[in-house]
XYZ file of C-alpha atoms in Angstrom:
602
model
C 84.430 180.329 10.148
C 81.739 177.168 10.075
C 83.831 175.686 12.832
C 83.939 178.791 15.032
C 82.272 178.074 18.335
C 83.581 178.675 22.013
C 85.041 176.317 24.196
C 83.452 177.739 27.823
C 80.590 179.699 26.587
C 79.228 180.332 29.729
C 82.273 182.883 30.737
C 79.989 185.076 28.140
C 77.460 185.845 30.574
C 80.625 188.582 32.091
C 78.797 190.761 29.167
C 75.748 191.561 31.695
C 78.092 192.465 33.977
C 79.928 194.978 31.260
C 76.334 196.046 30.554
C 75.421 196.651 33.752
C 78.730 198.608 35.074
C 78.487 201.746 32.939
C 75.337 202.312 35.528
C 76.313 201.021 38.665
C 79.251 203.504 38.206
C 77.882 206.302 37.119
C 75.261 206.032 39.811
C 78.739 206.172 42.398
C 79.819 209.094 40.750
C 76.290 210.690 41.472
C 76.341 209.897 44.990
C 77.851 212.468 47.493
C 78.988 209.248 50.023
C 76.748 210.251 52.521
C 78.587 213.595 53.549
C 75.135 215.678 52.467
C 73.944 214.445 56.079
C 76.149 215.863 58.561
C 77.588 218.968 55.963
C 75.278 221.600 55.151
C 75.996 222.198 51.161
C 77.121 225.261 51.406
C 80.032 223.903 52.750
C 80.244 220.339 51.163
C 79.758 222.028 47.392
C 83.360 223.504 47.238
C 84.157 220.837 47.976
C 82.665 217.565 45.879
C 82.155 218.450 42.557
C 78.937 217.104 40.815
C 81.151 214.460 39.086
C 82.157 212.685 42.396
C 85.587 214.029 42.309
C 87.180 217.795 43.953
C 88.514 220.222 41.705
C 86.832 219.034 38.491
C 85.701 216.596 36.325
C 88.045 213.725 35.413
C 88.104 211.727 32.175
C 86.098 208.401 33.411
C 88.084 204.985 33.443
C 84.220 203.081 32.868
C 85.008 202.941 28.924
C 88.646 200.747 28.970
C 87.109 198.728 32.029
C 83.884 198.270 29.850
C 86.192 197.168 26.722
C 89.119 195.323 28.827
C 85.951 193.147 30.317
C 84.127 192.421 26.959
C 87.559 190.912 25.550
C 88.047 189.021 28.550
C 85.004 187.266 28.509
C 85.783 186.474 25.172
C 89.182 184.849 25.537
C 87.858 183.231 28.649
C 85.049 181.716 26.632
C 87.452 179.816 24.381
C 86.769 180.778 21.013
C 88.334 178.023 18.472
C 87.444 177.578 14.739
C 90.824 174.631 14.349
C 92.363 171.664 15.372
C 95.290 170.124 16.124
C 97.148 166.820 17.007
C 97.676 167.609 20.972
C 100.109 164.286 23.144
C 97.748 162.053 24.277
C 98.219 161.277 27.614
C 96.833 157.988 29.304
C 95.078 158.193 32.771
C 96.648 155.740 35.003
C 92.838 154.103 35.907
C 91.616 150.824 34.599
C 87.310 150.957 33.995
C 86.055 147.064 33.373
C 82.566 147.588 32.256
C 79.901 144.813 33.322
C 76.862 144.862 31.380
C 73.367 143.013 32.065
C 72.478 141.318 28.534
C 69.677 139.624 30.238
C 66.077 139.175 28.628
C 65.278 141.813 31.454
C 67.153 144.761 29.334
C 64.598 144.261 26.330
C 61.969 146.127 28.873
C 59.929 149.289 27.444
C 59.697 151.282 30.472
C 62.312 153.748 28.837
C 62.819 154.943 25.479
C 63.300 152.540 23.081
C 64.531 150.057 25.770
C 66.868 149.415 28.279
C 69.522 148.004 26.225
C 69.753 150.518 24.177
C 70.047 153.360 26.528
C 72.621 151.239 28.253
C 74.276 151.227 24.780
C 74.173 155.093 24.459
C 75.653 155.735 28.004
C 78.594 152.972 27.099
C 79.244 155.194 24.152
C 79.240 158.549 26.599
C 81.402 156.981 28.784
C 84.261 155.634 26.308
C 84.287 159.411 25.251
C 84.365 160.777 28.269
C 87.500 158.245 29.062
C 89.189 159.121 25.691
C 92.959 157.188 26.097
C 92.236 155.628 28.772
C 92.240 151.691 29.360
C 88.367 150.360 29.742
C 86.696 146.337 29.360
C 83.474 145.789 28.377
C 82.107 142.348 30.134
C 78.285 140.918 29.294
C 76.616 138.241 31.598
C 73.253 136.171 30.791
C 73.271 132.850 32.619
C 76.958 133.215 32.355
C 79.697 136.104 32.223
C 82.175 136.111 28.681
C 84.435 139.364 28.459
C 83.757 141.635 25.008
C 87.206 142.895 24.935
C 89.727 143.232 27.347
C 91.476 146.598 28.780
C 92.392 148.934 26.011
C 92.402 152.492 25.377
C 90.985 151.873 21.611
C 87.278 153.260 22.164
C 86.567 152.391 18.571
C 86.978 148.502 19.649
C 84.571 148.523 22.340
C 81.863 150.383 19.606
C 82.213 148.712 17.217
C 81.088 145.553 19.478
C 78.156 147.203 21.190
C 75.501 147.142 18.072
C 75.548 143.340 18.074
C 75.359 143.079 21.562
C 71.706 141.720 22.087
C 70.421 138.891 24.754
C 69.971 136.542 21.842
C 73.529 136.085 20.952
C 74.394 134.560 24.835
C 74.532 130.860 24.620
C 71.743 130.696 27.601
C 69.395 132.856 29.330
C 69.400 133.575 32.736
C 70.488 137.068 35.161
C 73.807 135.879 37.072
C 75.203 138.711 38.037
C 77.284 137.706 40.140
C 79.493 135.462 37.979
C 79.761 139.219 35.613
C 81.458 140.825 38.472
C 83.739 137.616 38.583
C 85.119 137.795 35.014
C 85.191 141.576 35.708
C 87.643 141.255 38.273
C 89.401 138.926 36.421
C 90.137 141.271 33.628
C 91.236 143.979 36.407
C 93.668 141.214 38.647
C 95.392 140.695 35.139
C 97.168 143.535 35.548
C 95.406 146.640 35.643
C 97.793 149.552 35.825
C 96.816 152.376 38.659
C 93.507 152.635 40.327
C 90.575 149.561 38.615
C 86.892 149.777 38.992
C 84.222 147.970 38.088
C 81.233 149.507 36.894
C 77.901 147.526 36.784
C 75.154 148.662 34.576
C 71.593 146.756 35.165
C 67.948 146.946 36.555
C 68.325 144.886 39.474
C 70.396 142.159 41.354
C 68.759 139.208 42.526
C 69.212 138.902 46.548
C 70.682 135.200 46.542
C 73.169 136.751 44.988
C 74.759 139.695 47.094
C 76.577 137.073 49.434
C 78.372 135.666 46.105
C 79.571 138.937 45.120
C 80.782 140.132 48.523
C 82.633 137.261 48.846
C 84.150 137.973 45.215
C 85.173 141.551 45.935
C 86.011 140.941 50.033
C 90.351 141.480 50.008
C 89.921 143.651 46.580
C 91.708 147.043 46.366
C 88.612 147.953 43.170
C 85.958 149.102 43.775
C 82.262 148.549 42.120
C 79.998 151.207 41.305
C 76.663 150.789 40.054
C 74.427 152.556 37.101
C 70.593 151.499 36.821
C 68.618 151.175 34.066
C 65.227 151.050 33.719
C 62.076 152.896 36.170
C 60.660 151.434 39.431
C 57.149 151.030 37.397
C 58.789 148.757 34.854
C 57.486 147.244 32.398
C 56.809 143.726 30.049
C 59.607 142.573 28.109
C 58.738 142.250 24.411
C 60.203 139.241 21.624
C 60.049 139.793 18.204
C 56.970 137.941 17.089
C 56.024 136.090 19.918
C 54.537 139.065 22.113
C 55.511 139.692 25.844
C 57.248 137.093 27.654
C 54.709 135.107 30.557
C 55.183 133.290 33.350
C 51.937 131.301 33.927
C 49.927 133.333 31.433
C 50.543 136.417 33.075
C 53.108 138.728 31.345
C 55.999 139.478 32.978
C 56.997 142.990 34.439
C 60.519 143.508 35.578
C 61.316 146.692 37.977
C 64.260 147.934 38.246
C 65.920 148.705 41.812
C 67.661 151.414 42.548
C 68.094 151.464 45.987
C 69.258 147.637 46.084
C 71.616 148.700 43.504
C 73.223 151.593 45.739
C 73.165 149.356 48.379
C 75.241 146.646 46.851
C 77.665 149.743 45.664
C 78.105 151.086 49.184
C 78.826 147.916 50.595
C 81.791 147.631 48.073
C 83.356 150.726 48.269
C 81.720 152.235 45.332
C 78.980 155.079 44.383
C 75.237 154.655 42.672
C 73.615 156.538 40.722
C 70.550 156.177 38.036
C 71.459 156.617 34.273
C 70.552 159.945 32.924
C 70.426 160.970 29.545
C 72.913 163.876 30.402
C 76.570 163.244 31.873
C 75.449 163.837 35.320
C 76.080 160.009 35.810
C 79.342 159.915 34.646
C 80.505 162.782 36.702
C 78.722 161.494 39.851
C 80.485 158.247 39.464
C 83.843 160.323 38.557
C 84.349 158.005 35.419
C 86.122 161.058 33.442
C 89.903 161.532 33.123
C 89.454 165.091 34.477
C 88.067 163.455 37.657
C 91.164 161.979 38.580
C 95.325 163.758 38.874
C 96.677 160.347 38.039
C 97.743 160.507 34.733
C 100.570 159.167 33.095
C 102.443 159.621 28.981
C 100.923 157.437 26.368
C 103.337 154.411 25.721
C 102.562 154.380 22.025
C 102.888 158.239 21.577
C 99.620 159.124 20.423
C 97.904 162.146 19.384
C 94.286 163.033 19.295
C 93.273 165.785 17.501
C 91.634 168.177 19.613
C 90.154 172.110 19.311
C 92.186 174.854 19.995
C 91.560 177.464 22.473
C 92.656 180.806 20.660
C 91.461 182.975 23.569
C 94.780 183.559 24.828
C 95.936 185.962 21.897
C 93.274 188.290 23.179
C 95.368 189.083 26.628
C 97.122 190.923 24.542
C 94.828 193.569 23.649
C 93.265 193.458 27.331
C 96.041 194.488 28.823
C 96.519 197.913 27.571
C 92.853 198.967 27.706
C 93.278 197.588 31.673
C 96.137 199.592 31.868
C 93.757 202.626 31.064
C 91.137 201.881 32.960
C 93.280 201.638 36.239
C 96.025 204.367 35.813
C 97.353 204.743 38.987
C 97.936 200.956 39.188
C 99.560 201.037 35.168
C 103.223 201.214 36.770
C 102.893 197.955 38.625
C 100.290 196.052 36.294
C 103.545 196.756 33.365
C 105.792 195.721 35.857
C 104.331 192.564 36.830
C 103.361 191.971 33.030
C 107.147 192.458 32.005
C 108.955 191.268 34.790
C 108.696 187.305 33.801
C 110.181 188.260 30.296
C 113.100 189.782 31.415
C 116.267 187.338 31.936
C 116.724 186.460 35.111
C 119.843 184.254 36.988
C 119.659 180.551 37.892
C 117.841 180.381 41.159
C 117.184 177.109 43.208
C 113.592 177.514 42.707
C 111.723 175.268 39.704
C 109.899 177.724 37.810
C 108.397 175.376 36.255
C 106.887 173.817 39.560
C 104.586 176.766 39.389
C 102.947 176.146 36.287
C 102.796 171.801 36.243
C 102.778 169.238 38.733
C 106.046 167.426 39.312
C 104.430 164.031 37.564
C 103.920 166.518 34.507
C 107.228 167.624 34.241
C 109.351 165.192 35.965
C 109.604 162.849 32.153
C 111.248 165.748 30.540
C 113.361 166.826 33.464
C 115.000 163.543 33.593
C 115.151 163.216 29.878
C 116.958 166.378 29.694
C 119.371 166.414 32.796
C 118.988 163.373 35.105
C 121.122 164.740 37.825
C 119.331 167.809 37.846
C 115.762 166.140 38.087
C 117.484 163.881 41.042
C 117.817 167.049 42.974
C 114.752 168.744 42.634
C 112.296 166.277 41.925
C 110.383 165.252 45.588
C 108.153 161.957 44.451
C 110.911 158.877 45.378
C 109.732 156.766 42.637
C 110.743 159.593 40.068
C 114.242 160.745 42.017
C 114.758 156.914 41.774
C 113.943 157.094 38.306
C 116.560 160.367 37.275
C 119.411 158.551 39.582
C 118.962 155.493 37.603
C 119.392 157.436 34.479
C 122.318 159.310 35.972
C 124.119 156.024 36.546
C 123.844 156.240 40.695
C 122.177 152.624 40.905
C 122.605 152.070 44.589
C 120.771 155.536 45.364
C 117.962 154.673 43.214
C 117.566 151.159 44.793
C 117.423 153.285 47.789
C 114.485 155.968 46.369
C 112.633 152.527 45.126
C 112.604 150.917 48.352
C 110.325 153.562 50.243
C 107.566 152.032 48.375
C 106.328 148.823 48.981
C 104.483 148.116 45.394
C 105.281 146.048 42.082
C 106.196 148.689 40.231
C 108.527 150.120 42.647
C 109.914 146.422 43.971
C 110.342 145.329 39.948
C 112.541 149.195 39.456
C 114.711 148.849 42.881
C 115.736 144.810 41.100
C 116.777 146.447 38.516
C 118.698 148.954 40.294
C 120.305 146.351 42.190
C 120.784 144.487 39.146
C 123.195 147.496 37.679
C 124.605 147.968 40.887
C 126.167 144.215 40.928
C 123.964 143.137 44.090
C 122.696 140.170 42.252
C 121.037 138.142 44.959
C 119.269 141.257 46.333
C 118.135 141.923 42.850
C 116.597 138.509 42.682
C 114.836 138.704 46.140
C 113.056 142.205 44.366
C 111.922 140.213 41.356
C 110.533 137.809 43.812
C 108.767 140.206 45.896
C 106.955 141.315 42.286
C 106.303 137.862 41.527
C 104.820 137.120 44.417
C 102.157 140.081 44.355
C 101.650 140.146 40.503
C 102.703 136.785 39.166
C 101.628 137.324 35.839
C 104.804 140.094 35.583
C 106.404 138.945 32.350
C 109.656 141.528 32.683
C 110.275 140.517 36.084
C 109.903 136.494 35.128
C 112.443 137.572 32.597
C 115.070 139.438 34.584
C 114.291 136.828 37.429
C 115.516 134.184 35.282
C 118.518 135.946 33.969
C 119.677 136.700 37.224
C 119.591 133.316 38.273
C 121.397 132.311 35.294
C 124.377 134.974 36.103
C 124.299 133.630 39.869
C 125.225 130.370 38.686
C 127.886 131.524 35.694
C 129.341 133.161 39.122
C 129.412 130.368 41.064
C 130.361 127.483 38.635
C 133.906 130.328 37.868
C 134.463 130.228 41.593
C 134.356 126.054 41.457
C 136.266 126.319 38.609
C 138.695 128.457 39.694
C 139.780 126.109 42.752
C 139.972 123.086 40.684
C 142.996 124.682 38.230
C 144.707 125.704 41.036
C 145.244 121.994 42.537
C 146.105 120.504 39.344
C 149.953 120.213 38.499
C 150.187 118.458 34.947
C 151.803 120.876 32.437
C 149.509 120.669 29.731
C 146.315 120.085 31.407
C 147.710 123.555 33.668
C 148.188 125.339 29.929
C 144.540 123.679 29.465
C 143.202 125.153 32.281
C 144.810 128.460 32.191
C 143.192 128.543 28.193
C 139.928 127.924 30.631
C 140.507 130.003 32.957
C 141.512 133.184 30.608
C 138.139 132.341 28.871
C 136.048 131.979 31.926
C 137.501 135.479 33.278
C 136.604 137.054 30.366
C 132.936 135.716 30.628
C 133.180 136.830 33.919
C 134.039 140.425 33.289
C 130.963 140.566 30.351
C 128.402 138.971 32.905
C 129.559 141.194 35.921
C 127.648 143.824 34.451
C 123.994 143.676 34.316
C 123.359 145.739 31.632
C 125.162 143.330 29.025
C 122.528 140.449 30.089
C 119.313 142.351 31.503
C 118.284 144.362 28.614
C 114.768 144.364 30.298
C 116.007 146.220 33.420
C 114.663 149.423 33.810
C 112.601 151.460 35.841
C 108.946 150.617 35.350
C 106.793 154.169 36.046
C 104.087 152.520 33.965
C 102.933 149.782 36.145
C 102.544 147.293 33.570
C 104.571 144.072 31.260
C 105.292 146.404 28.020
C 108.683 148.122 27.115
C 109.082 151.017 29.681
C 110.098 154.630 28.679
C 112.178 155.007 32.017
C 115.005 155.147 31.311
C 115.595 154.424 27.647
C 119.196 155.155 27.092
C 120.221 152.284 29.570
C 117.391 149.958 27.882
C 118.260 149.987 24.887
C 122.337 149.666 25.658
C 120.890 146.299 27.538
C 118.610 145.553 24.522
C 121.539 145.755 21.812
C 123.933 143.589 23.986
C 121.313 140.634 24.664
C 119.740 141.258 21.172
C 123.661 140.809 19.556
C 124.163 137.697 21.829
C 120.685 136.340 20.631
C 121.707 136.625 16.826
C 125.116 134.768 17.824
C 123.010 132.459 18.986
C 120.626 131.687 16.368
C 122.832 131.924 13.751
C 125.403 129.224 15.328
C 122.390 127.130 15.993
C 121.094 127.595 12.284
C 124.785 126.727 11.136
C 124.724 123.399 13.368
C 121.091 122.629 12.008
C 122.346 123.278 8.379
C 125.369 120.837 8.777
C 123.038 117.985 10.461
C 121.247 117.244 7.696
C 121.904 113.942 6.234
C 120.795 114.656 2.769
C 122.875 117.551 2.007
C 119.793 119.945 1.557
C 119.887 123.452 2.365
C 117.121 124.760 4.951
C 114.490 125.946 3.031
C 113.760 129.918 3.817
C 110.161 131.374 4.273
C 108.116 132.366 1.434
C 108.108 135.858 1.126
C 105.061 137.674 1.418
C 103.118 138.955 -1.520
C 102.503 142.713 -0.870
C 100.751 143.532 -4.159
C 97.957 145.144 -4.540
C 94.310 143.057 -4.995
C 93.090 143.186 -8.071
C 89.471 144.437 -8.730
C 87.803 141.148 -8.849
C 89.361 139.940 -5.086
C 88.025 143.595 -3.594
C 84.214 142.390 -5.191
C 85.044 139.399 -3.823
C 85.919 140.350 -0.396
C 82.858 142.797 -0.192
C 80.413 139.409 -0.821
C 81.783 138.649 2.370
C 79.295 139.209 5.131
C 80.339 141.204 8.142
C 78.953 139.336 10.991
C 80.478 140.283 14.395
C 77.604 139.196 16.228
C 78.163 135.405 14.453
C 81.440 135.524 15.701
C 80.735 136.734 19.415
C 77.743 133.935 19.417
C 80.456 130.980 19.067
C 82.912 132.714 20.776
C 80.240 132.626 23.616
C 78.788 129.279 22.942
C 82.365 127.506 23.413
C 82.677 128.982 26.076
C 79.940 127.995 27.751
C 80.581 124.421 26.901
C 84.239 124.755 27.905
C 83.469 125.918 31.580
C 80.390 124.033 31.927
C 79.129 126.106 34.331
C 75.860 124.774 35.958
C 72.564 126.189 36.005
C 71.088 128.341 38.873
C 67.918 126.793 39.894
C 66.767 130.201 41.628
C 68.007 131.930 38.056
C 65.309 133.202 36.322
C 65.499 133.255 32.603
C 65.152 136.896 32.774
């Protein structure tokens, strides 16, 4: 019982009110309701007894109430003492991360310094957005990217201890070209809704044009998190004192209201950073802040604490069921009535309980013609029809939305519907808004390629028919057997395009809608792939003027190290902030980006 704690301990404060009821009702049962002013008690004694109630005293209900509302404060509390591998599931909301590693952050007006408070609320907020896909991006005098979108907190903290100002290749505050390689990161594609989230003391005037201009035409927003007090303070260097400019020491404020400022005028919210989580609720950075969720691709887990509370509704009920007896019949009725079997009715009872993107994956896993029915959201009806086979009906359900995701799913549709020049016009609609689309580059291409297998049969086809030489007409008719029957394998889609399927995760990975019909494509093109290779390896082998076979990879040795390679790997030193300083460094020199003359080098 170490790990016994509650969950929501703050439902315990409904034991003051099961303290407190015992009097409030025995102070009712006291009371004569007011009839002791306008009946003289002669009269009104017959008829109240002393115990509130005529014709006697009556067992009082105050104990089970007492009891039922002790246990239910307890269950509601969440008492949990294990855990448990729960589904993880992702929130469909991209979080790039732009943090000030200027000489600036090194300031001592908070405790221990900027930087490091800065660090601490990173960590907070990579909790709070457990599974879900955030970028960490650091700008001096220029702007390199830490890591890119990921849900792998772990990554992102493991580079935050050697983040100082010392390992950036230059010194200066450009803030503006942070917000650049921010949006970068997010135009990469960034599935759902992308922010950007700018923590820093201040921004420099000159430039608030610059990153207008950036975000002007974005659909993210930026928010903004200060660090640091309006007071401020010097910023120290180890062993050389406080940095000067003209022998007087330097003392950077931060600014707040600037920083809001520059927020608003991007669609995004301020706030100051706290040492609590008020921030990162203010700013809505946590999961639970947002309905748009979405299943993990990779099926993960997270092991999480379970709330036990609910086995105590068990024991509640009956000692409710005392305290309100004249209620008991329908309180056992409506506490029975959903486990008795009941007939198929058109009503989802499940649509009482979840939200249709909960349940809609596992309704069209399980029946997809079912789900098609009953399922309102287009993009998932689309979704179920597709699985059910009715291509032509999802293409329909795709095209009420006018997105990538739904444009790259009503292609594919096409695609397995035979419309192949439609199809292709989808891809390029995708292409055109989200070029970087690898799945729709491939289908694309491969319905190009079928377009022309099409039309180079038709040619074909004419050409037999106006030639009259008897064995070049048994040559062509050999042709023209073969070219049918490549015909009849490329008519359908799902022999070539083992990529098409909807895409209800908005991004260039393999797609869990629908996977019977992927991987029926995948084993087709992957069989015609190994055909492929292997006649290509057998024409290779056969080339080869000195007789020699290809020589075949060397296997890998999967042995275990012996003792004196693991000593040997632990003398290696683990330097991440080495590796981030040349990473940095080359990049500098590779861009060449020129030096702000209004940059300070703080």
């Amino acid at each position: 019982m170490a790990d016994f704690h509650f969950l929501r301990p703050l439902w315990l404060l409904l034991l003051l009110v099961a303290l407190v009821l015992p009097l409030v009702f025995k102070r009712v049962r006291q009371s004569d309701s007011g009839w002791s002013r306008v009946i003289p008690p002669q009269l009104l004694r017959p008829l109240i007894s002393q115990s509130g109630a005529a014709g006697g005293q009556k067992r009082s209900p105050v104990l089970p109430v007492v009891a039922a509302l002790v246990v239910l404060a307890v269950a509601l509390a969440g008492p949990s003492w294990r855990k448990a591998p729960t589904p993880l599931q992702q929130q469909n909301d991209s979080l790039v991360i732009v943090l000030d590693l200027s000489l600036s952050m090194l300031s001592t007006d908070v405790t221990p310094d900027r930087l490091t408070v800065a660090k601490r609320k990173i960590r907070d907020i990579l909790k709070a957005r457990e599974g879900s896909l955030t970028a960490l991006v650091v700008y001096a005098a220029d702007a390199h990217a830490v890591t890119p979108l990921t849900d792998d907190s772990n990554t992102i903290e493991g580079m935050l201890e050697v983040l100082e100002p010392v390992i950036m290749p230059a010194a200066g505050n450009r803030t503006d070209l942070g917000i650049q390689r921010g949006l970068d990161l997010l135009e990469q594609g960034a599935p759902g809704t992308g922010r950007l989230l700018l923590i820093a003391d201040n921004v420099d005037e000159r430039y608030l044009p610059r990153i207008s201009d950036t975000l002007t035409g974005s659909r993210f927003a930026l928010s903004t998190l200060t660090v640091g007090t309006l007071e401020g303070g010097p910023i120290p260097l180890a062993r050389q004192g406080f940095i000067r400019d003209g022998g007087d020491i330097v003392i950077t404020r931060a600014d707040p209201a600037g920083m809001a400022e520059l927020a608003k005028s991007n669609g995004g919210d301020s706030h100051s950073l706290t040492i609590t989580d008020e921030d990162i609720r203010s700013l809505e950075l946590r999961p639970i802040d947002s309905d748009n969720w979405q299943d993990s691709e990779r099926d993960l887990t997270v092991n999480r604490w379970q709330d036990d509370g609910y086995w105590l509704l068990w024991l509640a009920a009956p000692l409710a069921l005392l305290g309100w007896r004249r209620g008991a019949v329908v309180a056992v009725l409506v506490t029975l009535l959903p486990l008795t079997p009941r007939p198929a009715m058109a009503m989802d009872w499940d649509a009482l309980w979840s939200r249709e993107d909960q349940r809609a994956p596992a309704l069209i896993e399980e029946d997809p013609e079912r789900a098609a029915r009953i399922l309102d959201n287009p993009q998932w009806r689309g979704s179920a029809l597709y699985r059910s086979g009715d291509y032509e009906s999802a293409a329909g359900a795709f095209a009420s939305a006018d997105t990538p995701r739904a444009s790259y799913n009503r292609g594919n549709a096409l695609a397995r519907a035979g419309k192949l020049e439609e199809a292709l016009q989808a891809y390029e609609n995708v292409l055109a808004k989200q070029p970087g689309h690898e799945d729709a580059l491939f289908n694309r291409d491969l319905v190009k390629q079928l377009l022309e297998q099409q039309q180079n049969q038709s040619s074909g086809d004419g050409s037999e028919s106006s030639d009259q030489d008897g064995n070049q007409q048994q040559g062509n008719q050999q042709n023209s057997q073969n070219g049918s029957d490549t015909q009849n394998q490329d008519s359908d889609p799902s022999n070539q395009a083992g990529q098409n399927q909807p895409d209800n995760q908005h991004n260039g990975q393999q797609k869990n809608e629908p996977e019977d019909s992927q991987q029926n494509g995948q084993s087709d093109q992957q069989e015609k792939q190994e055909e492929s290779a292997q006649q290509r390896q057998r024409d290779a082998d056969a080339s080869q003027s000195d007789g020699q076979a290809s020589r075949a990879p060397a296997e890998l040795d999967t042995s275990p190290l012996t003792q004196g390679q693991e000593q040997w790997l632990r003398r290696v030193p683990d330097n991440p902030g080495g590796l981030l300083r040349r990473k940095f460094l080359q990049q500098y020199q590779e861009r060449e980006t020129p030096s702000d003359e209004g940059d300070t080098p703080w």
